[in-house]
Short mmCIF file of C-alpha atoms and ligand atoms in Angstrom, two decimals:
data_model
loop_
_atom_site.label_atom_id
_atom_site.label_comp_id
_atom_site.label_asym_id
_atom_site.label_seq_id
_atom_site.Cartn_x
_atom_site.Cartn_y
_atom_site.Cartn_z
CA MET M 1 138.86 268.41 145.54
CA ARG M 2 136.03 270.14 143.86
CA VAL M 3 136.94 273.59 142.58
CA ILE M 4 134.04 275.87 141.85
CA ILE M 5 134.96 279.14 140.21
CA THR M 6 132.31 281.80 140.39
CA LYS M 7 132.03 285.21 138.81
CA ASP M 8 132.48 287.36 141.88
CA TYR M 9 132.10 287.61 145.66
CA ASP M 10 128.30 287.61 145.59
CA ALA M 11 128.12 284.56 143.36
CA MET M 12 130.64 282.79 145.62
CA SER M 13 128.53 283.64 148.68
CA ARG M 14 125.29 282.45 147.09
CA ARG M 15 126.86 279.22 145.93
CA ALA M 16 128.20 278.53 149.43
CA ALA M 17 124.81 279.29 150.99
CA GLY M 18 123.27 276.72 148.66
CA PHE M 19 125.47 274.00 150.20
CA VAL M 20 124.51 275.04 153.74
CA ARG M 21 120.83 275.14 152.87
CA GLU M 22 120.92 271.74 151.19
CA LEU M 23 122.53 270.26 154.31
CA ILE M 24 120.02 271.80 156.74
CA GLU M 25 117.08 270.72 154.61
CA ARG M 26 118.42 267.18 154.49
CA LYS M 27 119.53 267.09 158.13
CA PRO M 28 117.81 269.73 160.31
CA ASP M 29 120.08 268.94 163.30
CA ALA M 30 123.27 269.23 161.24
CA VAL M 31 126.52 270.12 162.99
CA ILE M 32 128.04 273.09 161.17
CA GLY M 33 131.50 274.54 161.66
CA PHE M 34 131.54 278.30 161.19
CA ALA M 35 134.38 280.65 160.33
CA THR M 36 134.99 284.34 160.94
CA GLY M 37 136.75 286.93 158.76
CA SER M 38 135.57 289.11 155.89
CA THR M 39 135.13 286.25 153.43
CA PRO M 40 132.07 284.45 154.87
CA ILE M 41 130.07 287.64 155.58
CA GLY M 42 128.28 287.43 152.22
CA LEU M 43 127.44 283.79 152.89
CA TYR M 44 126.02 284.73 156.30
CA ARG M 45 123.96 287.54 154.73
CA GLU M 46 122.51 285.07 152.28
CA LEU M 47 121.67 282.60 155.08
CA ILE M 48 119.91 285.40 156.97
CA ARG M 49 117.93 286.20 153.82
CA MET M 50 117.00 282.54 153.38
CA HIS M 51 115.82 282.45 157.00
CA ARG M 52 113.74 285.63 156.70
CA GLU M 53 112.32 285.20 153.24
CA GLU M 54 112.20 281.46 152.80
CA GLY M 55 111.87 280.20 156.36
CA LEU M 56 115.16 278.27 156.45
CA ASP M 57 115.06 276.79 159.94
CA PHE M 58 118.22 276.84 162.06
CA SER M 59 116.52 275.87 165.32
CA LYS M 60 118.07 272.42 165.55
CA ILE M 61 121.53 273.00 164.12
CA VAL M 62 124.59 272.71 166.35
CA THR M 63 127.50 275.04 165.67
CA PHE M 64 131.22 274.96 166.36
CA ASN M 65 133.45 277.88 165.50
CA LEU M 66 137.01 277.38 164.39
CA ASP M 67 138.80 279.78 166.65
CA GLU M 68 138.92 282.70 169.06
CA TYR M 69 141.58 285.14 170.23
CA ILE M 70 143.20 284.45 173.56
CA GLY M 71 142.47 287.15 176.11
CA LEU M 72 139.49 288.85 174.46
CA PRO M 73 136.34 288.71 176.55
CA LYS M 74 133.25 287.47 174.71
CA ASP M 75 131.74 290.95 174.59
CA HIS M 76 134.86 292.62 173.12
CA PRO M 77 133.86 294.23 169.80
CA GLU M 78 136.53 292.25 167.92
CA SER M 79 136.00 288.90 169.61
CA TYR M 80 134.80 286.12 167.37
CA HIS M 81 131.84 285.69 169.72
CA THR M 82 130.75 289.22 168.88
CA PHE M 83 131.46 288.63 165.19
CA MET M 84 129.29 285.52 165.00
CA TRP M 85 126.38 286.97 166.94
CA GLU M 86 126.42 290.26 165.05
CA ASN M 87 126.93 288.79 161.56
CA LEU M 88 124.76 285.69 161.81
CA PHE M 89 123.45 284.16 164.98
CA LYS M 90 121.30 287.02 166.27
CA HIS M 91 119.53 287.22 162.89
CA ILE M 92 118.53 283.55 162.66
CA ASN M 93 116.69 281.17 164.98
CA VAL M 94 119.73 279.28 166.22
CA ASN M 95 119.36 277.87 169.74
CA PRO M 96 122.03 279.68 171.83
CA SER M 97 122.71 276.52 173.83
CA ASN M 98 123.71 274.77 170.59
CA VAL M 99 126.36 277.40 169.78
CA HIS M 100 130.00 276.65 170.53
CA ILE M 101 132.69 279.28 170.07
CA PRO M 102 136.04 278.76 171.79
CA ASP M 103 136.41 280.86 174.95
CA GLY M 104 139.69 282.77 174.89
CA THR M 105 139.49 283.69 178.58
CA VAL M 106 139.52 280.28 180.26
CA PRO M 107 142.25 279.75 182.88
CA ASP M 108 143.08 276.19 181.78
CA VAL M 109 143.32 276.37 178.01
CA GLU M 110 144.58 272.82 177.58
CA ALA M 111 141.67 271.24 179.49
CA TYR M 112 139.28 273.53 177.65
CA CYS M 113 140.63 272.45 174.24
CA GLU M 114 140.15 268.80 175.20
CA TRP M 115 136.60 269.58 176.24
CA TYR M 116 135.96 271.30 172.88
CA GLU M 117 137.15 268.23 170.99
CA GLU M 118 134.98 265.96 173.15
CA ARG M 119 132.00 268.18 172.57
CA ILE M 120 132.43 267.92 168.77
CA LYS M 121 132.55 264.12 169.12
CA LYS M 122 129.50 264.08 171.40
CA PHE M 123 127.43 265.64 168.62
CA GLY M 124 128.69 263.08 166.10
CA GLY M 125 131.33 265.23 164.43
CA ILE M 126 131.04 268.21 162.12
CA ASP M 127 128.93 267.66 159.00
CA LEU M 128 130.11 270.75 157.14
CA GLN M 129 133.03 272.97 158.02
CA ILE M 130 133.13 276.44 156.49
CA LEU M 131 136.66 277.77 156.02
CA GLY M 132 138.41 280.91 154.90
CA ILE M 133 142.08 280.91 153.98
CA GLY M 134 144.86 283.21 155.10
CA ARG M 135 147.35 284.75 152.69
CA ASP M 136 149.85 282.40 154.31
CA GLY M 137 147.66 279.36 153.64
CA HIS M 138 146.30 279.05 157.15
CA ILE M 139 142.94 277.46 157.94
CA GLY M 140 141.48 278.35 161.29
CA PHE M 141 144.53 279.85 162.98
CA ASN M 142 146.72 276.96 161.91
CA GLU M 143 149.65 278.96 160.68
CA PRO M 144 152.44 277.61 158.43
CA GLY M 145 154.36 274.92 160.26
CA SER M 146 151.28 273.64 162.11
CA SER M 147 151.22 269.89 162.47
CA LEU M 148 148.88 268.47 159.87
CA GLY M 149 147.54 266.14 162.58
CA SER M 150 147.05 268.88 165.19
CA ARG M 151 144.03 269.10 167.48
CA THR M 152 142.35 272.09 169.13
CA ARG M 153 145.05 274.04 170.92
CA ILE M 154 146.66 277.44 171.45
CA LYS M 155 148.61 278.92 168.53
CA THR M 156 150.76 282.00 168.09
CA LEU M 157 149.67 284.04 165.09
CA ALA M 158 151.98 284.58 162.11
CA LYS M 159 153.17 288.05 161.14
CA GLU M 160 151.01 288.07 157.96
CA THR M 161 147.94 287.28 160.06
CA LEU M 162 148.71 290.02 162.59
CA GLU M 163 149.16 292.47 159.70
CA ASP M 164 145.96 291.35 157.98
CA ASN M 165 143.90 291.53 161.16
CA ALA M 166 145.27 294.87 162.35
CA ARG M 167 142.52 296.49 160.27
CA PHE M 168 140.03 295.36 162.91
CA PHE M 169 142.10 296.89 165.72
CA GLY M 170 142.36 300.46 164.47
CA GLY M 171 145.22 299.51 162.12
CA ASP M 172 147.51 298.92 165.12
CA ILE M 173 149.30 295.58 164.84
CA ASN M 174 150.24 295.81 168.53
CA LYS M 175 146.60 295.68 169.53
CA VAL M 176 145.96 292.36 167.74
CA PRO M 177 146.05 289.48 170.23
CA LYS M 178 149.14 287.38 169.54
CA GLN M 179 147.58 284.02 170.30
CA ALA M 180 144.38 282.16 169.62
CA ILE M 181 142.60 278.93 170.40
CA THR M 182 142.03 277.10 167.14
CA MET M 183 140.69 273.77 166.03
CA GLY M 184 143.66 271.79 164.75
CA VAL M 185 144.27 270.75 161.17
CA GLY M 186 143.42 267.19 162.22
CA THR M 187 140.19 268.38 163.84
CA ILE M 188 139.18 270.23 160.68
CA MET M 189 140.03 267.25 158.47
CA GLU M 190 137.56 265.09 160.41
CA ALA M 191 134.62 267.20 159.24
CA LYS M 192 132.59 265.25 156.72
CA VAL M 193 132.62 268.08 154.17
CA LEU M 194 135.00 271.05 153.94
CA LEU M 195 133.77 274.20 152.23
CA LEU M 196 136.57 276.73 151.72
CA LEU M 197 135.74 280.17 150.36
CA ALA M 198 138.29 282.53 148.86
CA SER M 199 137.79 285.86 147.19
CA GLY M 200 140.13 288.44 145.72
CA LYS M 201 143.62 288.62 144.22
CA LYS M 202 145.39 288.60 147.54
CA LYS M 203 144.26 285.02 148.14
CA ALA M 204 145.28 283.78 144.68
CA GLU M 205 148.76 282.61 145.67
CA ALA M 206 147.50 280.69 148.72
CA VAL M 207 144.74 279.13 146.60
CA LYS M 208 147.22 278.03 143.95
CA LYS M 209 149.46 276.40 146.57
CA THR M 210 146.44 274.73 148.18
CA VAL M 211 145.09 273.22 144.97
CA GLU M 212 148.18 272.66 142.84
CA GLY M 213 151.11 272.68 145.25
CA PRO M 214 152.55 269.86 147.31
CA ILE M 215 150.90 268.93 150.59
CA THR M 216 152.96 270.66 153.20
CA ALA M 217 152.64 271.96 156.74
CA MET M 218 153.98 275.24 155.35
CA VAL M 219 150.61 275.64 153.58
CA PRO M 220 148.18 274.04 156.03
CA ALA M 221 145.22 274.32 153.61
CA SER M 222 147.06 272.00 151.18
CA ILE M 223 146.10 269.04 153.41
CA MET M 224 142.63 269.43 151.95
CA GLN M 225 143.95 267.53 148.93
CA LEU M 226 143.64 264.42 151.11
CA HIS M 227 140.05 265.09 152.16
CA PRO M 228 137.42 263.00 150.36
CA LYS M 229 134.93 265.86 150.23
CA ALA M 230 136.70 269.18 150.01
CA ILE M 231 134.98 271.91 148.06
CA LEU M 232 136.64 275.22 147.20
CA ILE M 233 134.40 278.05 146.08
CA LEU M 234 136.48 280.80 144.53
CA ASP M 235 135.80 283.99 142.72
CA GLN M 236 137.68 284.64 139.50
CA GLU M 237 140.37 286.73 141.18
CA ALA M 238 141.15 284.12 143.81
CA ALA M 239 141.32 281.50 141.05
CA SER M 240 143.45 283.67 138.76
CA LEU M 241 146.81 281.98 139.42
CA LEU M 242 145.61 278.40 138.99
CA GLU M 243 147.59 276.89 136.16
CA ARG M 244 145.33 274.09 135.10
CA GLU M 245 142.22 275.11 133.26
CA TYR M 246 139.19 274.64 135.43
CA GLU M 247 135.67 274.54 134.23
CA TYR M 248 133.22 276.79 135.99
CA ASP M 249 132.48 273.85 138.30
CA SER M 250 135.15 271.24 137.93
CA THR M 251 135.99 268.28 140.09
CA VAL M 252 139.67 267.49 140.44
P1 PGA P 1 139.49 286.93 155.69
O1 PGA P 1 140.32 285.92 156.62
O2 PGA P 1 138.23 286.20 155.33
O3 PGA P 1 139.23 288.11 156.56
O4 PGA P 1 140.35 287.22 154.51
C1 PGA P 1 140.41 284.59 156.25
C2 PGA P 1 141.33 283.86 157.20
O5 PGA P 1 142.26 284.47 157.74
O6 PGA P 1 141.12 282.65 157.40
#
């Protein structure tokens, strides 16, 4: 695992954008896994800037998002479709037919999840998967207890996640969808590179367990310890509970 500790949220976002840019410049038709949530917004802003000011070309990339709420139509203001289009896709020259975001309204979720997995394979697998982390150590919506070999499937959200996401639903936990389609832990682990971003004190405990704790399904992100190319980009607050001393950019 490579642990990169940056000064603050902006530095974390810029550092992450550098990895995405390097990939696209090297492989213009790269397959990139995107994440939603507050954490990657700064990264997406920086990618938009790189597109506008430096001509970074997204026209050939293929995208796969990690997850989507069950039951929210694509045009719902809090759907992850809306999130991705508003925060990134509509501002860059991505080809809409190359964008994949799970559809939380399909009648046959199981068949759809199989199709999603096949689709990832058809494009040769994910080159770089961007990840956030939940306070409970989730990646995607793989909550504690998720099988570390799991594939794309439907998951019920943990209480911490419902509480954390209530802020997007007028603060009302009852309005947060209770289930989501999510890539599995096994699906995520097949990406060639994992890039996990974490910012702020409230992520410090989950980060510590991910980097220094045992590998356990109770902290799904801890499986990243087994990935040959897992990169964590943290700000100082998110890194604050790590016990070992890490250099600014240390490989462990
Ligand atoms: P956040 O969510 O970026 O909004 O903190 C991260 C996650 O739940 O994976």
